[in-house]
XYZ file of C-alpha atoms in Angstrom:
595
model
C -12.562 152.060 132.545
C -9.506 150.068 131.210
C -10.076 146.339 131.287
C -7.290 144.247 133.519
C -4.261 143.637 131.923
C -4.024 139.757 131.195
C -0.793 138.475 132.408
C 0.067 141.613 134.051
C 3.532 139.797 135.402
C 5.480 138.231 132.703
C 8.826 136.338 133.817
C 11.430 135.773 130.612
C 14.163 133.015 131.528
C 17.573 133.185 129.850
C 18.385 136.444 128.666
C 20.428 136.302 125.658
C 19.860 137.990 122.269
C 16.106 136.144 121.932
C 15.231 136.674 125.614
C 16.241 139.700 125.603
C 14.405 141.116 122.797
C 11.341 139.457 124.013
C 11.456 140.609 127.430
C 11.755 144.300 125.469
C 8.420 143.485 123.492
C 6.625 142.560 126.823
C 7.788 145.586 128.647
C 6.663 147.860 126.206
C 3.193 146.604 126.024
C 3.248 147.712 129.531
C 3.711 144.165 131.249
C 5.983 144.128 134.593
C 8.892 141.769 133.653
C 11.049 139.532 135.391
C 14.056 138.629 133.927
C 15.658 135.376 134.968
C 19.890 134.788 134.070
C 21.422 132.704 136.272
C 25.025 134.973 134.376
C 25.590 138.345 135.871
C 27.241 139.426 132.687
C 24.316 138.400 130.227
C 21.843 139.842 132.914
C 23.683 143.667 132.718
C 23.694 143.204 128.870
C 20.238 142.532 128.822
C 19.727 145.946 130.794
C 22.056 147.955 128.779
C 20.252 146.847 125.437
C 17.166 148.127 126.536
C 18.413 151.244 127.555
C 19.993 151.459 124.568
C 16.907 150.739 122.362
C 14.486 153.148 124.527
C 16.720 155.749 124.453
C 17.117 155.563 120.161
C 13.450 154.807 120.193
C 13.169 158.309 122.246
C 15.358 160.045 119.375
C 13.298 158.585 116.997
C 10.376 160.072 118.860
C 8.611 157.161 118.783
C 8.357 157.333 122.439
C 8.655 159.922 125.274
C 11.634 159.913 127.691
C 8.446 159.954 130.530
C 7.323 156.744 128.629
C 10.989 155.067 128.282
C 11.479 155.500 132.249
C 8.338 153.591 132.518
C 9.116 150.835 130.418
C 12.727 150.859 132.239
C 11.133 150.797 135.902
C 8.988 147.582 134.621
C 11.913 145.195 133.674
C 14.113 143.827 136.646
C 16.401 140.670 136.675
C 17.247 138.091 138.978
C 19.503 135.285 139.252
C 17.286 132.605 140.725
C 13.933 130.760 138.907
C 12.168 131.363 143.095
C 11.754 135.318 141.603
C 9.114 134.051 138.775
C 7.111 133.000 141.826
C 4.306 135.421 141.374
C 4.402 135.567 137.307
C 1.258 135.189 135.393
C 3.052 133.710 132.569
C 6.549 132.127 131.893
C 8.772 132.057 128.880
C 11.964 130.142 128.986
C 14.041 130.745 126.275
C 17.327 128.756 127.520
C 19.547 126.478 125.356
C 18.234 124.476 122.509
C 18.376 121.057 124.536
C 15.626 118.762 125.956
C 17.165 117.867 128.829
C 18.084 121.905 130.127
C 14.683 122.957 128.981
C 12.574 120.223 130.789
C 14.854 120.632 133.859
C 13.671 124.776 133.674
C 9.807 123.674 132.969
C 10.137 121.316 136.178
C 11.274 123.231 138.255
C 9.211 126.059 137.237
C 5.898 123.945 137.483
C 6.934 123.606 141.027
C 7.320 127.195 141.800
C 4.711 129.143 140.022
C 1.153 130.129 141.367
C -1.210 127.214 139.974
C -3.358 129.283 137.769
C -0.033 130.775 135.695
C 1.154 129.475 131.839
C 3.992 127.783 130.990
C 5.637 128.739 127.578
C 8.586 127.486 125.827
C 10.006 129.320 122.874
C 11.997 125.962 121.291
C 11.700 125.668 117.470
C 12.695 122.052 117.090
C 12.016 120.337 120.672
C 8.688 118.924 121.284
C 6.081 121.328 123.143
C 3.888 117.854 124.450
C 6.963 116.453 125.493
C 7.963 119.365 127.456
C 4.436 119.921 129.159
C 4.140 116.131 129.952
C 6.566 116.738 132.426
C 4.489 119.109 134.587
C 1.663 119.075 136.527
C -0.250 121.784 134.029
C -0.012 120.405 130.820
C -2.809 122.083 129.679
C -1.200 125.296 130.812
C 1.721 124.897 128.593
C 2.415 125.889 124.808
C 4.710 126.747 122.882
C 5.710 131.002 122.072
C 8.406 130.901 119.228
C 9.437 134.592 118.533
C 11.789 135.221 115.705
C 14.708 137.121 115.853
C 15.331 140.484 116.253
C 11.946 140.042 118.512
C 11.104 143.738 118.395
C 11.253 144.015 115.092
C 9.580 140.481 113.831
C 5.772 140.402 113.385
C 5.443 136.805 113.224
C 4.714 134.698 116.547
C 3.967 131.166 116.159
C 1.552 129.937 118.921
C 2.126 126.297 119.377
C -0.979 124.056 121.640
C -0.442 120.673 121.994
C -2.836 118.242 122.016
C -2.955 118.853 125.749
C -3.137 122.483 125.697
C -6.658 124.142 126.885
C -8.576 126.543 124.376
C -8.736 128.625 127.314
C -4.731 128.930 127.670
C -4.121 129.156 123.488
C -6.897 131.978 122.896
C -5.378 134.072 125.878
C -2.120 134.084 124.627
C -2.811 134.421 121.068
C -4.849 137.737 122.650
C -1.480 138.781 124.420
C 0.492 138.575 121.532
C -2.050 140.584 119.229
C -1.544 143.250 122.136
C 2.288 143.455 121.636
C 1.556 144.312 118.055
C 2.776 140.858 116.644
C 0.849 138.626 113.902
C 0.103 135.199 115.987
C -0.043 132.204 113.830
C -1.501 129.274 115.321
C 0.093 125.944 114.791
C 0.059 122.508 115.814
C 3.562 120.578 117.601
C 5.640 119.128 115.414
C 9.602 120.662 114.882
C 10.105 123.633 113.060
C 6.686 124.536 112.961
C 5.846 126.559 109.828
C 8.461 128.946 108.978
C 11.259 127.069 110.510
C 9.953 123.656 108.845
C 10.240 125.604 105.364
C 12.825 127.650 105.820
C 15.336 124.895 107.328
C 14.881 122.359 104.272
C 15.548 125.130 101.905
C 18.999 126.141 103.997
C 19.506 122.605 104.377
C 19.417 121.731 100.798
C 22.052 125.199 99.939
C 24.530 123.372 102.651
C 24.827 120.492 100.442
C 24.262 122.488 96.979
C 28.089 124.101 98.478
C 29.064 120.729 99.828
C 28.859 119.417 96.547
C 31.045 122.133 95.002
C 28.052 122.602 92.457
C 28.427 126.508 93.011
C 30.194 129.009 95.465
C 29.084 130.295 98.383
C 28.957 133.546 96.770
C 26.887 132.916 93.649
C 24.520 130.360 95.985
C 23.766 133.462 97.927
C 23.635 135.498 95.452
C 20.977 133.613 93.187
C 18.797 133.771 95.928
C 18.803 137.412 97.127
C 18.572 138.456 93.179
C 16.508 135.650 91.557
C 13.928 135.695 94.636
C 14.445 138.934 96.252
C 15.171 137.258 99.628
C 16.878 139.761 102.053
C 19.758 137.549 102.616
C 21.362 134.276 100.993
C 20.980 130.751 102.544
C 24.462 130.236 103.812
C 24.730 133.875 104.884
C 21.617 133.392 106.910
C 22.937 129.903 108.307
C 26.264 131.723 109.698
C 23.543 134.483 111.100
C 20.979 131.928 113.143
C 24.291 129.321 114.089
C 25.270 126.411 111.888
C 24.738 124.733 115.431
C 21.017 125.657 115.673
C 20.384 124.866 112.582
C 21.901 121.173 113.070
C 19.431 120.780 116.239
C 16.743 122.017 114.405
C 16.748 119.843 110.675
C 17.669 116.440 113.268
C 14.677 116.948 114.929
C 13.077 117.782 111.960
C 14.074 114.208 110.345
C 13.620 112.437 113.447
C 9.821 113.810 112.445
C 9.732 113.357 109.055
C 12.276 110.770 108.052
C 12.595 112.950 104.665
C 16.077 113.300 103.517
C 15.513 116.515 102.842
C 15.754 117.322 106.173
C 19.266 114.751 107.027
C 21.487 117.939 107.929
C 24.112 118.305 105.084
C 27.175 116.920 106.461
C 28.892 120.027 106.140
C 26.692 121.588 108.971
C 28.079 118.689 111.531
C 31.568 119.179 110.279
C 31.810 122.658 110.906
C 29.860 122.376 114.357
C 32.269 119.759 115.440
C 34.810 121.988 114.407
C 33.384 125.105 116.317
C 33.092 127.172 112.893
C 29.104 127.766 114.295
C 28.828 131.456 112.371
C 28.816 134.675 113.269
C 28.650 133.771 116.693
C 32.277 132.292 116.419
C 33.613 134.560 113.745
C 33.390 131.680 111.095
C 31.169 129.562 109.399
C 30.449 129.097 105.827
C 31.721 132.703 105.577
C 34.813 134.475 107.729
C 34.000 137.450 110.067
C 35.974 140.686 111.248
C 35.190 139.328 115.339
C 33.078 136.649 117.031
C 29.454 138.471 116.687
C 30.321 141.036 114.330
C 28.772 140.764 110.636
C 31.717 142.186 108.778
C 32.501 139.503 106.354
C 36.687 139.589 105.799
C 38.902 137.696 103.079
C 39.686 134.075 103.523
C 40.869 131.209 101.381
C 37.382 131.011 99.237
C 37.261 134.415 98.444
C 36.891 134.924 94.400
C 40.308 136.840 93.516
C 39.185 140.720 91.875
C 38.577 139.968 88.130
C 41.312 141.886 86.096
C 40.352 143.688 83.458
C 39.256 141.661 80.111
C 38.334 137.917 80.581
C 39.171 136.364 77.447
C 35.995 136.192 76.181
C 34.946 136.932 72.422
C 34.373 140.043 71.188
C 30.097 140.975 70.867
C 28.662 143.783 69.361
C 25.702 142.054 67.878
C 23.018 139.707 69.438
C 20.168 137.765 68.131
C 17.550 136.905 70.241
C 14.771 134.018 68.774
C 11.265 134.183 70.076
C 8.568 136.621 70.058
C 7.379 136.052 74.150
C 7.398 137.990 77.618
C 10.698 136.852 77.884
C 12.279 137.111 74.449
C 10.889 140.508 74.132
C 12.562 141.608 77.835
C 16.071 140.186 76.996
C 16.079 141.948 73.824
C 14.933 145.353 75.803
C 17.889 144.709 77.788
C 20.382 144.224 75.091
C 19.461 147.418 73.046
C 19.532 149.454 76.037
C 23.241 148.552 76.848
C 23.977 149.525 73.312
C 24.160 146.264 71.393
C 22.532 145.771 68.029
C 19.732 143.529 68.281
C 17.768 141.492 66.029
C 14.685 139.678 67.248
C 13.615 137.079 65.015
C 10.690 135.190 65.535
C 8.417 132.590 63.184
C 7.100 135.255 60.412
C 7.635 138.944 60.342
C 4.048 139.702 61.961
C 5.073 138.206 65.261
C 8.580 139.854 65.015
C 7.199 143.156 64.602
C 4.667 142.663 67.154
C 7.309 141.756 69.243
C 9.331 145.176 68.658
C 6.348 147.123 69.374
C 5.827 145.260 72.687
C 9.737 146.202 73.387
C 8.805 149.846 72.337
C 5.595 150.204 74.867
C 7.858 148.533 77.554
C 10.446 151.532 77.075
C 7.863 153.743 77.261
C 6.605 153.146 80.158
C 10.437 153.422 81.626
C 10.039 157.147 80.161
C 6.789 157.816 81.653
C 7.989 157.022 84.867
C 11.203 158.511 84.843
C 13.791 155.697 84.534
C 14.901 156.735 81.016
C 15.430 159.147 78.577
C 13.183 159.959 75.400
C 16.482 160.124 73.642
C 17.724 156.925 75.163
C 14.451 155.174 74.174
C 14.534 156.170 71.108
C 18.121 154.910 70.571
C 16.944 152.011 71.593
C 13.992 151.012 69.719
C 16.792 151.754 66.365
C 19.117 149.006 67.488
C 16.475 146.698 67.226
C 15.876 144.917 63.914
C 12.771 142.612 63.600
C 13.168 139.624 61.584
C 11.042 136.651 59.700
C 13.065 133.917 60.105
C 16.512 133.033 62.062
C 18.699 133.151 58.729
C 18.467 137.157 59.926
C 21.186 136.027 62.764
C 24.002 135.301 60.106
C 26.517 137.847 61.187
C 25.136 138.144 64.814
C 28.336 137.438 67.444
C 25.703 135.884 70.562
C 22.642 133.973 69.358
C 19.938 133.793 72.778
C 17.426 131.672 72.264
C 13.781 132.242 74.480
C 11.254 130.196 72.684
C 8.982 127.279 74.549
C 10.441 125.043 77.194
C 10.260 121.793 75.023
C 13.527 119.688 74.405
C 12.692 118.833 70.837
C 11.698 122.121 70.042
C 15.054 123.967 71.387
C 17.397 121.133 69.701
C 15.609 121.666 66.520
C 15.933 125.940 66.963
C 19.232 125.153 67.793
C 20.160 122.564 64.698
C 19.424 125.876 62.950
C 21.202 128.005 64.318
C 24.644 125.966 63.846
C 23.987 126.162 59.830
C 23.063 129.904 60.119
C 25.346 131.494 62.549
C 28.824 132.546 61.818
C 32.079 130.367 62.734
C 32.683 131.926 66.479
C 29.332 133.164 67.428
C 28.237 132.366 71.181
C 24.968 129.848 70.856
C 23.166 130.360 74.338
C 19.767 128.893 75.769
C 17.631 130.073 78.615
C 16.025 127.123 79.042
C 15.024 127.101 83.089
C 14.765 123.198 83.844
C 15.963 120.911 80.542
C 19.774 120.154 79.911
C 22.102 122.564 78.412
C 24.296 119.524 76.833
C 20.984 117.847 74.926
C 20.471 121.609 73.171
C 24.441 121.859 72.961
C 24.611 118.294 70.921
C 21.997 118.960 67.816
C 24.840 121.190 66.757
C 28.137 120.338 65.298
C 29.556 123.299 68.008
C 28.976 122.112 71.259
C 31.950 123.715 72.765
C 29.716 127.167 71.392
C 26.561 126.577 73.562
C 25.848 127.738 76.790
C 22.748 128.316 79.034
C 21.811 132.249 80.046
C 19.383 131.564 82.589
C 17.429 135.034 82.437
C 14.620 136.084 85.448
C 11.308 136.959 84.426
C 11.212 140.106 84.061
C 14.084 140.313 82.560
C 14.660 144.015 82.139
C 13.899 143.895 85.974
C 15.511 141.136 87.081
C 19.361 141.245 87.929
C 20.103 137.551 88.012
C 21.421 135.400 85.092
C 22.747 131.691 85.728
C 25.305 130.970 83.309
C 25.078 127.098 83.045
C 28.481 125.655 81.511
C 28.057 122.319 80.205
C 31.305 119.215 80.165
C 31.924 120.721 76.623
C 31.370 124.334 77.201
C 34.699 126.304 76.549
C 35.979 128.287 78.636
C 36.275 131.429 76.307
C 32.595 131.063 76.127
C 31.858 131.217 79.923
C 34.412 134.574 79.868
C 32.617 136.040 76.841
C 28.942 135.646 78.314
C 30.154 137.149 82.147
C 31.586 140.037 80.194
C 28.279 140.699 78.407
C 26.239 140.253 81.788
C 28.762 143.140 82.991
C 27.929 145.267 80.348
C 24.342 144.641 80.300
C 24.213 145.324 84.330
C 23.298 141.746 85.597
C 24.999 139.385 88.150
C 26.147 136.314 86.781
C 26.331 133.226 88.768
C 28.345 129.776 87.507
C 26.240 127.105 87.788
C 26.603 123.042 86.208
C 24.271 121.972 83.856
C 22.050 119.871 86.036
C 18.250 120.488 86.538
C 16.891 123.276 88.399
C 20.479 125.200 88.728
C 20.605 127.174 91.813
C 17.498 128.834 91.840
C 14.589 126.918 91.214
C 16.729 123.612 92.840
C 16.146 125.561 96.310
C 12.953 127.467 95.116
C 10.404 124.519 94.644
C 10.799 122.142 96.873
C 10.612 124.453 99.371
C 7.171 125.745 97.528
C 6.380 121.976 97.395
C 7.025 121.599 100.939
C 4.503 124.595 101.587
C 2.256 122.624 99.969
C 2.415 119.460 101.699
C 1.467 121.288 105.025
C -1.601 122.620 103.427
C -2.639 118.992 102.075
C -1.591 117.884 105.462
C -3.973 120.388 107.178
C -1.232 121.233 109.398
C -1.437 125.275 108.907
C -3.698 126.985 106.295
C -2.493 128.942 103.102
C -3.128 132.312 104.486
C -0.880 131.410 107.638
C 1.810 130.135 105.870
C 2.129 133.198 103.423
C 2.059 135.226 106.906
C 4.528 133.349 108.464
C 7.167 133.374 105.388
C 6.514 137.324 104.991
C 6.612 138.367 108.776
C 9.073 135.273 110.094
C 11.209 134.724 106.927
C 11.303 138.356 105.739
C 10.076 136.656 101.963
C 8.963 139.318 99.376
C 5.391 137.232 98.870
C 4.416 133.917 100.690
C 4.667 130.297 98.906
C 1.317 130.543 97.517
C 0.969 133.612 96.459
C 4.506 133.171 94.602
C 2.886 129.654 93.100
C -0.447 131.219 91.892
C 2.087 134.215 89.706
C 4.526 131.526 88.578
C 1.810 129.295 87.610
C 0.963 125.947 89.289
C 0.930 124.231 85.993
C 4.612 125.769 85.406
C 5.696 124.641 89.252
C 4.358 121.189 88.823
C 6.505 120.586 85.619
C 9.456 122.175 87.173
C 9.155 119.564 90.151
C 8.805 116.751 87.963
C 12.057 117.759 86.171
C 13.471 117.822 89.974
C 12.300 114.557 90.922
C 13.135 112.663 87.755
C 17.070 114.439 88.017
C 17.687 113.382 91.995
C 14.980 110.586 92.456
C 14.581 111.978 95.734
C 11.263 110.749 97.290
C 10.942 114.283 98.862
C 10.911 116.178 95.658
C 7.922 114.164 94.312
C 5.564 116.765 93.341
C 2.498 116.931 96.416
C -0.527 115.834 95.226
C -2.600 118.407 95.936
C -0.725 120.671 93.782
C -1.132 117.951 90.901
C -4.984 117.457 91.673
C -4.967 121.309 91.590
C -3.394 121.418 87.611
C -6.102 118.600 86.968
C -8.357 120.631 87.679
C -7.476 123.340 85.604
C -6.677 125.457 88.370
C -3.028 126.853 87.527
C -3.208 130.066 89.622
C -3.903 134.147 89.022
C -4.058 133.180 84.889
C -7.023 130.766 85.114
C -8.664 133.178 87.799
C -8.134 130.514 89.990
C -5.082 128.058 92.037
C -4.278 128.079 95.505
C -6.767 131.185 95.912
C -9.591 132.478 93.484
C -8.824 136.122 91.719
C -11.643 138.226 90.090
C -11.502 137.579 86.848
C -10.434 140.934 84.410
């Protein structure tokens, strides 16, 4: 025999896009719902979306059109808070404001049977606040879906310190039932995803305030460097630059961490009523209020057309025999250049061409290339002893170790060995392009070509123009990235660039919640994957990149903005002590089995 149903009447109030969706998840888990929108005309688009989703879900044949009658018969709206009279549990979902939301969990406490839960779906408000203004409060938590709700995994299940075990495990049971991932967390604003993902968009806002890059190449660093499935600013038009004001000054109010002072950009354009999407502007411009058709406007970058400027390149040097030396020469020789990879001694440069050669093969073996095209080539590529090899080369890339003294002394070098004209570029990830540029005599020659590990992979490079960088330089290297199919992004010379500036602090923020015991690593990774949409969570990315390499990179960070809130956690430092740097010592944030 089936067991009851728990909460067999569920009552969603406010029915806009999150209500909405929710009220769709509860449905279909079978649940009668009562929907509660005190506006006709949100209430019959609330009832036309669903029909709308059951009926593509039916041509999907993911359900029956028996089943999607069902699930139609079981949602009904009202416009008065007296029809959740006889639901077993309440979500309110109405505007992002104390004062509206305790007003709906008064009044509510007042009408509902004494035995039924009280949940509010705020990401920024506080949940104990809330429930201290009832008569239950240990019947009240906190449900924050994420948005589209049908399709999001992620449900963060928020108890107060008032909240029963009783009312948090049934919940957390409920929402396993819908097919969701609950996370449980603790009251404070944002939560987990939202209290990572807020300081990160946060610190973009001000990254565009500051004219250090456009809103183009901001977004586009962070889709290609981190595989994110959208940029921060495009993602701030898509939640509402509004929201996301309420949310990061509740956040400081919390924290007191200027990381989390909204950018003043986000009040400006709130005050202004450029709130995203929702308004057909915000950082971007859109075809309609709602619609996600970016159009033209004023920031736009013009069409480039035709040739740049730049210098002509058929040759490149690249100096170092790594990961990453040997990857940006793969990607040169495949685009046709001639390549010569010079490294200290001829054993590691030939070592170094063979490791190119295996990586090409294994393109063959799985299909991405040609034998032919391999073989071509492996023959541009010219392995050499000792960097006097790069006298003729047009673009000299150097990819040794990340040590100032070390690059300035490579790069000494190269100005006596290269040829007058030749482009002098460094891929260093965190030190300053104009310390490498000045141990030559041709500063005006150096830039920085920030390449993504891997780089044959990778689509990204950060071109990183210092205040002596010319400009035929900056043309010369976009037209290579062109022709060597990457994305190039401008970027100052500053430390972190776009990338890793937004990267780690946000990893060092993930960490702080672990050493704060407010959510555990596994439940953070969850909620950045299911609620963020993130290609890996913060600590799994942390344990690949290396915590050793993360801690160094966060120093760099601190010591550039002085910033209490990029001071590297300690946890992650005690962590490096300890020799624990992640998947390479068998061993950081989680253990691996050792090969």
């Amino acid at each position: 025999m089936d067991r009851p149903r728990p909460f067999p009447t569920v009552a969603i109030i406010g029915l806009g896009t999150m209500g909405t969706g929710i009220a769709e998840v509860v449905a279909r888990a079978g649940h009668e719902v009562v929907g509660i929108e005190i506006d006709d005309a949100a209430a019959h688009r609330a009832v036309a979306a669903l029909e709308s989703s059951t009926a593509r879900a039916v041509q999907r044949e993911r359900i029956t059109e028996s089943e999607r009658g069902d699930i139609l018969a079981r949602f009904r709206t009202f416009p008065d808070l007296q029809a959740a009279a006889d639901a077993d549990l309440v979500i309110e979902v109405v505007t992002e404001h104390f004062e509206i939301k305790r007003e709906v969990l008064t009044a509510l406490d007042a009408i509902v049977k004494p035995g039924a839960v009280l949940a509010t779906g705020t990401n920024a408000l506080s949940v104990t606040e809330l429930a201290s203004h009832t008569s239950r409060p240990d019947r009240v938590l906190g449900l924050h879906f994420f948005a589209p709700a049908p399709a999001m995994k992620l449900v963060e299940v928020v108890s107060t310190v008032l909240t029963s075990p009783e009312t948090t495990d049934a919940v957390t049971e409920l929402v396993r039932s819908f097919g969701k991932q609950p996370v449980a967390v603790g009251d404070r604003p944002g939560f987990i995803a939202d209290g990572l993902l807020f300081g990160y968009l946060n610190q973009a806002a001000a990254m565009y305030e500051a004219r250090y890059a456009t809103r183009e190449d901001i977004d586009a660093a962070m889709r290609l460097g981190c595989g994110l499935p959208m940029g921060p600013l495009a993602l701030l038009d898509l939640i509402g630059i509004d929201t996301a004001q309420t949310v990061l000054e509740a956040m400081y109010q919390a924290s007191r961490d200027r990381l989390h002072a909204p950018a003043p950009v986000l009040k400006q354009l709130t005050a202004a009523g450029l709130k995203g999407r929702k308004a057909g502007r915000g950082f971007y411009t859109y075809e309609a209020p709602g619609s996600a058709t970016v159009v033209p406007d004023a920031e736009t970058p013009a069409e480039a057309a035709g040739a740049g400027g730049g210098r002509p390149v058929r040759s490149v040097g690249i100096a170092g025999s790594g990961t990453m030396a040997t990857g940006i020469a793969e990607v040169f020789a495949k685009a046709g250049y001639e390549v010569v990879l010079a490294a200290r001694g001829q054993e590691k440069a030939d070592k170094a061409v063979a490791a190119l050669a295996k990586s090409l093969d294994r393109s063959v073996a799985k299909g991405r290339l040609g034998q032919e095209q391999r073989d071509a080539a492996v023959a541009r590529v010219t392995a050499a002893g000792s960097l006097d090899a790069f006298a003729d080369v047009d673009l000299a890339v150097e990819a040794v170790a990340e040590d100032l003294p070390v690059k300035q002394q490579l790069f000494a070098t190269l100005d006596k060995v290269c040829k007058p004209g030749a482009v002098l570029a460094t891929t260093t990830s965190s030190l300053p392009v104009v310390a490498v540029a000045t141990a030559t005599t041709r500063p005006r020659d150096v830039i920085g070509m920030h390449f993504f590990n891997p780089a044959p992979a990778m689509k990204l490079v950060e071109v990183v123009c210092t205040v002596l960088t010319a400009e035929d330089v900056r043309a010369t290297v976009h037209e290579v990235c062109g022709r060597i199919r990457k994305h190039a992004v401008d970027c100052g010379d500053r430390a972190g660039f776009i990338v890793n500036a937004l990267l780690f602090p946000y990893l060092n923020n993930a960490v702080k919640m672990v050493q704060e015991h407010y959510a555990t690593v596994e439940d953070i990774d969850s909620a950045m994957k299911l609620g963020g949409g993130y290609p890996m969570g913060p600590f799994e990315l942390l344990d690949v990149v290396g915590l050793d390499v993360s801690l160094a990179i966060e120093q760099v960070l601190h010591k550039e903005f002085r910033d209490p809130g990029l001071a590297p956690a300690p946890l992650l430092e005690h962590l490096v002590s300890a020799g624990c740097l992640g998947r390479k010592t068998g061993r950081g944030f989680r253990e691996y089995a050792r090969r």
